[in-house]
CSV table of C-alpha atoms in Angstrom, one decimal:
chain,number,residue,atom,x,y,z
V,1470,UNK,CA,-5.1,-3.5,19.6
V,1471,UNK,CA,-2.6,-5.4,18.2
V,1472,UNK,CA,-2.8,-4.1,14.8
V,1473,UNK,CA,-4.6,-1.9,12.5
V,1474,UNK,CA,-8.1,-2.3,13.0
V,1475,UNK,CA,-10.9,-1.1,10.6
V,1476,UNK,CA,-14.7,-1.2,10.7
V,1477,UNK,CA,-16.9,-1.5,9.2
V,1478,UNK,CA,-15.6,-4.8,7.0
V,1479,UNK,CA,-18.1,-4.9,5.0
V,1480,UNK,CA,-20.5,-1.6,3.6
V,1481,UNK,CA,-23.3,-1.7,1.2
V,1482,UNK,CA,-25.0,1.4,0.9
V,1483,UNK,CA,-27.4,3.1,-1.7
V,1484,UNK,CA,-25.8,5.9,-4.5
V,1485,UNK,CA,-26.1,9.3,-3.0
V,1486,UNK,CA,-25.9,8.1,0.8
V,1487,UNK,CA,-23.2,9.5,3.1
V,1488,UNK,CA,-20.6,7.0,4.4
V,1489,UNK,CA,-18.4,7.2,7.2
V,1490,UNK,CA,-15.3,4.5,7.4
V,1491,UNK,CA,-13.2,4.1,11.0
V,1492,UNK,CA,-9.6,3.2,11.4
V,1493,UNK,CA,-8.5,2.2,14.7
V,1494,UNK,CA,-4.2,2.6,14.6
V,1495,UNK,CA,-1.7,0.5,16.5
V,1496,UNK,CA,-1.3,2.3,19.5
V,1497,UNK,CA,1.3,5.1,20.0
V,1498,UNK,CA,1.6,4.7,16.3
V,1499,UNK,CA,2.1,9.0,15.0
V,1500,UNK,CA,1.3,8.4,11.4
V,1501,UNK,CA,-2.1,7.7,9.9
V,1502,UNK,CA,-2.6,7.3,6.2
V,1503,UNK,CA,-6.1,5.8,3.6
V,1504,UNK,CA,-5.6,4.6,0.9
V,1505,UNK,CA,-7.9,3.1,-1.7
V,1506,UNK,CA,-7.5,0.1,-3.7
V,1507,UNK,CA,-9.7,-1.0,-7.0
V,1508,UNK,CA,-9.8,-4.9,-8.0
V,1509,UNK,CA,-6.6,-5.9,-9.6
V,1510,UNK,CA,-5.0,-2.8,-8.7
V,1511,UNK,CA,-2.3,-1.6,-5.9
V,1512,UNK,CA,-3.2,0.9,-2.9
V,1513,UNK,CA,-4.0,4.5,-4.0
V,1514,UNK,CA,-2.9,7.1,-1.6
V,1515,UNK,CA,-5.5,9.4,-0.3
V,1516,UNK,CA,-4.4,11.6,2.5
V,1517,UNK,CA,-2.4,11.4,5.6
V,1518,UNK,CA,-1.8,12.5,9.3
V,1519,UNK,CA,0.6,13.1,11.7
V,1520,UNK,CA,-0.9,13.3,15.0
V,1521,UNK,CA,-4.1,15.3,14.7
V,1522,UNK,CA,-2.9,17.3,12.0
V,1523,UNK,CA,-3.7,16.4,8.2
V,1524,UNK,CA,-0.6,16.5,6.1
V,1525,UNK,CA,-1.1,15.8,2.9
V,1526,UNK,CA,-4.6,14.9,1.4
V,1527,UNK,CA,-3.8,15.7,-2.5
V,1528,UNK,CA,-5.3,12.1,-3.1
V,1529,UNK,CA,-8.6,12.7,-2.3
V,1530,UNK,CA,-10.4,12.6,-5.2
V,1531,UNK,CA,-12.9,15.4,-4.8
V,1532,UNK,CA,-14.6,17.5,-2.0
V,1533,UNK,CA,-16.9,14.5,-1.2
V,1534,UNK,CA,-14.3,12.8,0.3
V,1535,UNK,CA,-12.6,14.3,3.6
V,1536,UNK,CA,-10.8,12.3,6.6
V,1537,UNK,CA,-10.1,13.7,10.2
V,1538,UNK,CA,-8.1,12.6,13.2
V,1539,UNK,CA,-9.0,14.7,15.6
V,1540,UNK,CA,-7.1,13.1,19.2
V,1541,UNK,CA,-4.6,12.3,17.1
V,1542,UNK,CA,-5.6,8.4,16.8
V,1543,UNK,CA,-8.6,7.1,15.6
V,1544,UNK,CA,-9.3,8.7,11.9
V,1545,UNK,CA,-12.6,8.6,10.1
V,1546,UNK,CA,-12.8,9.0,6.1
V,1547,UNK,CA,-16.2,10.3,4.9
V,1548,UNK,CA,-17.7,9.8,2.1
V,1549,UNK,CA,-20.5,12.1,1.1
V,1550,UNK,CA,-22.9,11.6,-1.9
V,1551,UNK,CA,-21.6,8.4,-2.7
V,1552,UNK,CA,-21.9,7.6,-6.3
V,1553,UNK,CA,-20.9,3.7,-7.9
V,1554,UNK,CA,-17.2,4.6,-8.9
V,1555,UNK,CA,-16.7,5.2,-4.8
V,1556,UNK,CA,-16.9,1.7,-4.9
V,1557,UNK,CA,-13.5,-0.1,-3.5
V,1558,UNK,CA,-11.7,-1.2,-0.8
V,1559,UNK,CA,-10.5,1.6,1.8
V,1560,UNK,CA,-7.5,0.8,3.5
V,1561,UNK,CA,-5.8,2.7,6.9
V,1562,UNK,CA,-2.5,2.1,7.6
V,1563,UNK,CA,-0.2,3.2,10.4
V,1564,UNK,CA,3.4,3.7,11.6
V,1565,UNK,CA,5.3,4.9,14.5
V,1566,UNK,CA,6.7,8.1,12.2
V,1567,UNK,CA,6.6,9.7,9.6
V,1568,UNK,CA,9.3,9.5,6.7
V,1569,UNK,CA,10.5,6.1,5.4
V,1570,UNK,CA,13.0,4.3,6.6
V,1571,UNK,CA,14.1,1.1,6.8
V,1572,UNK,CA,13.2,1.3,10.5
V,1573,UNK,CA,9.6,2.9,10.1
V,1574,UNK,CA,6.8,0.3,8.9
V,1575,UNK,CA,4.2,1.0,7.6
V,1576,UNK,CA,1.1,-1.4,8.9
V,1577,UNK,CA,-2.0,-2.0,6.7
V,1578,UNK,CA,-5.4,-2.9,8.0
V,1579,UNK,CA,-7.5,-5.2,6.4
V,1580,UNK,CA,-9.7,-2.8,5.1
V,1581,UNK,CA,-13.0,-2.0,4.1
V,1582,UNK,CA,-14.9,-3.2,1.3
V,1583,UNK,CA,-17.7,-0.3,0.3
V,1584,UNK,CA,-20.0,-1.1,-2.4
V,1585,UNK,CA,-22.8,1.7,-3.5
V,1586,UNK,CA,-25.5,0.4,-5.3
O,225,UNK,CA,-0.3,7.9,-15.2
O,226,UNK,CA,1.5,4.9,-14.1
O,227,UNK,CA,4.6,5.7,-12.0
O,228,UNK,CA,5.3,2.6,-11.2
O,229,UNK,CA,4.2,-0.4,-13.0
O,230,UNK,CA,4.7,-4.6,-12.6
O,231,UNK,CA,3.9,-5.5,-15.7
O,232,UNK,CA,3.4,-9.3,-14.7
O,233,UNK,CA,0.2,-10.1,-13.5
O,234,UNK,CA,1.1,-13.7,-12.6
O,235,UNK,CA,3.8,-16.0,-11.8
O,236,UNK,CA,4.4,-19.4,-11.0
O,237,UNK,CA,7.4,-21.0,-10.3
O,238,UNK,CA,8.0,-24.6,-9.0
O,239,UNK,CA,8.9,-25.2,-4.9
O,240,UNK,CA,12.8,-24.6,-4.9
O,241,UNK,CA,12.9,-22.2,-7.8
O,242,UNK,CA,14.0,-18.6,-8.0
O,243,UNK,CA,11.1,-16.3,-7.9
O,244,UNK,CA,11.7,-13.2,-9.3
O,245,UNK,CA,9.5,-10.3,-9.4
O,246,UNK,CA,9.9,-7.0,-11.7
O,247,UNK,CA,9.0,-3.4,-11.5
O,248,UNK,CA,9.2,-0.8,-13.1
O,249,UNK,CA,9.4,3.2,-12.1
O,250,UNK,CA,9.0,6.6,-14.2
O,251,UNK,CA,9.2,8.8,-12.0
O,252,UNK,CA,13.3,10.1,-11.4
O,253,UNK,CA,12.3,11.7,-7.6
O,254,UNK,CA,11.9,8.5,-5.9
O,255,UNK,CA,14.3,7.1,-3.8
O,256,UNK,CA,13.2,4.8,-1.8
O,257,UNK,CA,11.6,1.5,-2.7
O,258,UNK,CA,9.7,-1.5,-0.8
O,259,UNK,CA,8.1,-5.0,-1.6
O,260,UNK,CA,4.5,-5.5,0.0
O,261,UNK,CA,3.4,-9.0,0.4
O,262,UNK,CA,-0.4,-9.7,0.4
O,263,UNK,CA,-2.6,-12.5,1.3
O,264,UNK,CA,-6.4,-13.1,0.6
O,265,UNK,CA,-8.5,-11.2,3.2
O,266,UNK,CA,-5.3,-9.4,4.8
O,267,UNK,CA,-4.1,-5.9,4.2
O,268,UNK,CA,-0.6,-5.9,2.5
O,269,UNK,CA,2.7,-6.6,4.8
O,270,UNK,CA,6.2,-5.2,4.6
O,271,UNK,CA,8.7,-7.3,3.1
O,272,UNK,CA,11.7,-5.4,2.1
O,273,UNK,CA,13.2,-2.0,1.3
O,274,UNK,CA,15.8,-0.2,-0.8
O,275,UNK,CA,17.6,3.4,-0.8
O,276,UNK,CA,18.8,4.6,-3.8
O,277,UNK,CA,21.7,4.8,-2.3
O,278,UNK,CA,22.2,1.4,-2.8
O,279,UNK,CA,21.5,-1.7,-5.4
O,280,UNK,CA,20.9,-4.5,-3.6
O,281,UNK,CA,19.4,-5.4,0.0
O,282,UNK,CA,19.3,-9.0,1.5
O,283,UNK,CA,17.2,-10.0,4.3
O,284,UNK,CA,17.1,-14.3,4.5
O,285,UNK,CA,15.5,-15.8,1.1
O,286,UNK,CA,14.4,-11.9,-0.1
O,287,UNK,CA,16.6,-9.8,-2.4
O,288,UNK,CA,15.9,-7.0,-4.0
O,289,UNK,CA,17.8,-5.0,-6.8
O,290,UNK,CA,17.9,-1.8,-7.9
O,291,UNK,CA,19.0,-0.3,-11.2
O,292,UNK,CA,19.0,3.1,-11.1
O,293,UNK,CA,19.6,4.4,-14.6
O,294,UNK,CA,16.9,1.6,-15.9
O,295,UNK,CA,14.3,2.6,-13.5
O,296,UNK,CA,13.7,-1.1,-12.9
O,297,UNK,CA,14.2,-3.0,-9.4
O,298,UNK,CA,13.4,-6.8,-8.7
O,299,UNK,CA,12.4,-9.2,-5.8
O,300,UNK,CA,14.2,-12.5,-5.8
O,301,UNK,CA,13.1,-15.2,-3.4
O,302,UNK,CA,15.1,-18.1,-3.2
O,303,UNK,CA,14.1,-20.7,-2.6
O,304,UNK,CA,10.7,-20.3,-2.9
O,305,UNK,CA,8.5,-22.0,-0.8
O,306,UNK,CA,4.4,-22.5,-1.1
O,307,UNK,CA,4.2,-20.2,1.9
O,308,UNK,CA,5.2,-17.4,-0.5
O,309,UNK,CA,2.5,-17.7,-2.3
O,310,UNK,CA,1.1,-14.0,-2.4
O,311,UNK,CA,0.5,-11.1,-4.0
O,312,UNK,CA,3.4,-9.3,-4.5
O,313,UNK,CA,3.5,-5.2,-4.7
O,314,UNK,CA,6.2,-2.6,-5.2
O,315,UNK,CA,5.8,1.1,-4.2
O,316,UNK,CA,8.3,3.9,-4.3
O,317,UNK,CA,8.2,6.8,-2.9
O,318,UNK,CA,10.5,10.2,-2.9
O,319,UNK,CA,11.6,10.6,0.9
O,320,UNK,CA,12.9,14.1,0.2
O,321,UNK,CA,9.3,15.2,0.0
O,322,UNK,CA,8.4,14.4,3.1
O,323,UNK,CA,4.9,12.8,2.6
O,324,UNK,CA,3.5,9.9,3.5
O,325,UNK,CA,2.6,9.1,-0.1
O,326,UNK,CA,3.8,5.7,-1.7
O,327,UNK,CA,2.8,5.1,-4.9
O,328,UNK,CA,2.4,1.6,-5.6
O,329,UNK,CA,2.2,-0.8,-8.4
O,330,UNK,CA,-0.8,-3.0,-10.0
O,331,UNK,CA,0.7,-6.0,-8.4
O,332,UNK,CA,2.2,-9.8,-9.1
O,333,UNK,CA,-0.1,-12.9,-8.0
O,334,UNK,CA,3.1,-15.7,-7.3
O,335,UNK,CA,1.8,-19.1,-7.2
O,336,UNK,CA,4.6,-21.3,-5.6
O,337,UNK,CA,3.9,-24.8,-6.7
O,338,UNK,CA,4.8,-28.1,-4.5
């Protein structure tokens, strides 16, 4: 597609159910990162990929939370055991490489809202 | 621990006006900075970047400055147009550690008025 695409949009599910959150990169794109992002608050890393392989994931908050990209491009994030504080908005992002640059974007998707009740 | 902070919530600025947007950074290992800009419903665009190899980058009515030694950098728009009307967020990010982490700020709602 032409962008990042995530799904679902929308999540509602009960405290102590399992979630699972799909991100759908711009094609060709190597790098695949989630972030999270409270209200009123800025993105929070969470992990990140290049290709298939999980680079950094020291911003996962605990072992209920775990991501995999295992073609190297779609990625899911799971949630296990969700509790009330999971709630947020879970955003995937993509670029064509790793590293910053000035010619390496990084492209957000819109995210998706979970909310555990 | 907030390594990088905006500590304006809000802003508004009249149609024409200089907009200018601040941030601040703790952390000394970062050096490399960008501007986000983010509508309702949409995920956060790129807008502009800096290397702290330099202190200023222009790209049309965006600027942004860095000052090294005060750990502060700053998004000017000029002039400011209703379009801009956003929120605004700066992230930072140490390149020499080769992750994919950016660590971002809480954010600035800019309200352009016509």
């Amino acid at each position: 597609g032409a962008g990042v695409s995530q799904s679902p949009r929308y999540k509602v599910t009960k405290r102590g159910q399992d979630v699972a959150l799909r991100c759908d990169p711009i094609s060709g794109h190597v790098s695949l990162y989630w972030y999270r992002q409270a209200l009123g608050q800025g993105p929070e890393f969470l992990t990140y990929f290049n290709y298939e392989a999980q680079q950094d994931k020291s911003g996962l908050p605990n072992d209920r939370f775990s991501a995999e990209r295992p073609e190297g491009s779609i990625s899911t994030l799971t949630i296990q055991r969700t509790e009330q504080r999971d709630s947020a908005m879970y955003r995937c992002a993509s670029s064509l490489f790793g590293g910053f640059s000035s010619g390496n974007t990084i492209y957000f998707g819109e995210g998706s809202w979970l909310t555990v009740v | 621990d907030q390594q990088v902070k905006q500590n304006s919530p809000s802003l508004s600025v009249q149609e024409g006006r200089i907009s200018i947007l601040n941030c601040d950074y703790t952390n000394s290992m970062f050096d490399y900075f960008l501007w986000y800009k983010k509508y309702p419903a949409e995920g956060p665009t790129f807008l502009i970047s800096i290397s702290s190899i330099k202190d200023k980058n222009e790209d049309g009515r965006f600027t942004v400055f860095l000052n090294k030694s005060a750990k502060h950098l700053s998004l000017h728009i000029v002039p400011s147009q209703p379009g801009d009307s956003a929120v605004y967020f700066c992230a930072a990010t140490g390149r020499s550690s080769n992750t994919g982490k950016l660590i971002f700020g809480q954010g600035t709602t800019l309200q352009v008025k016509p």
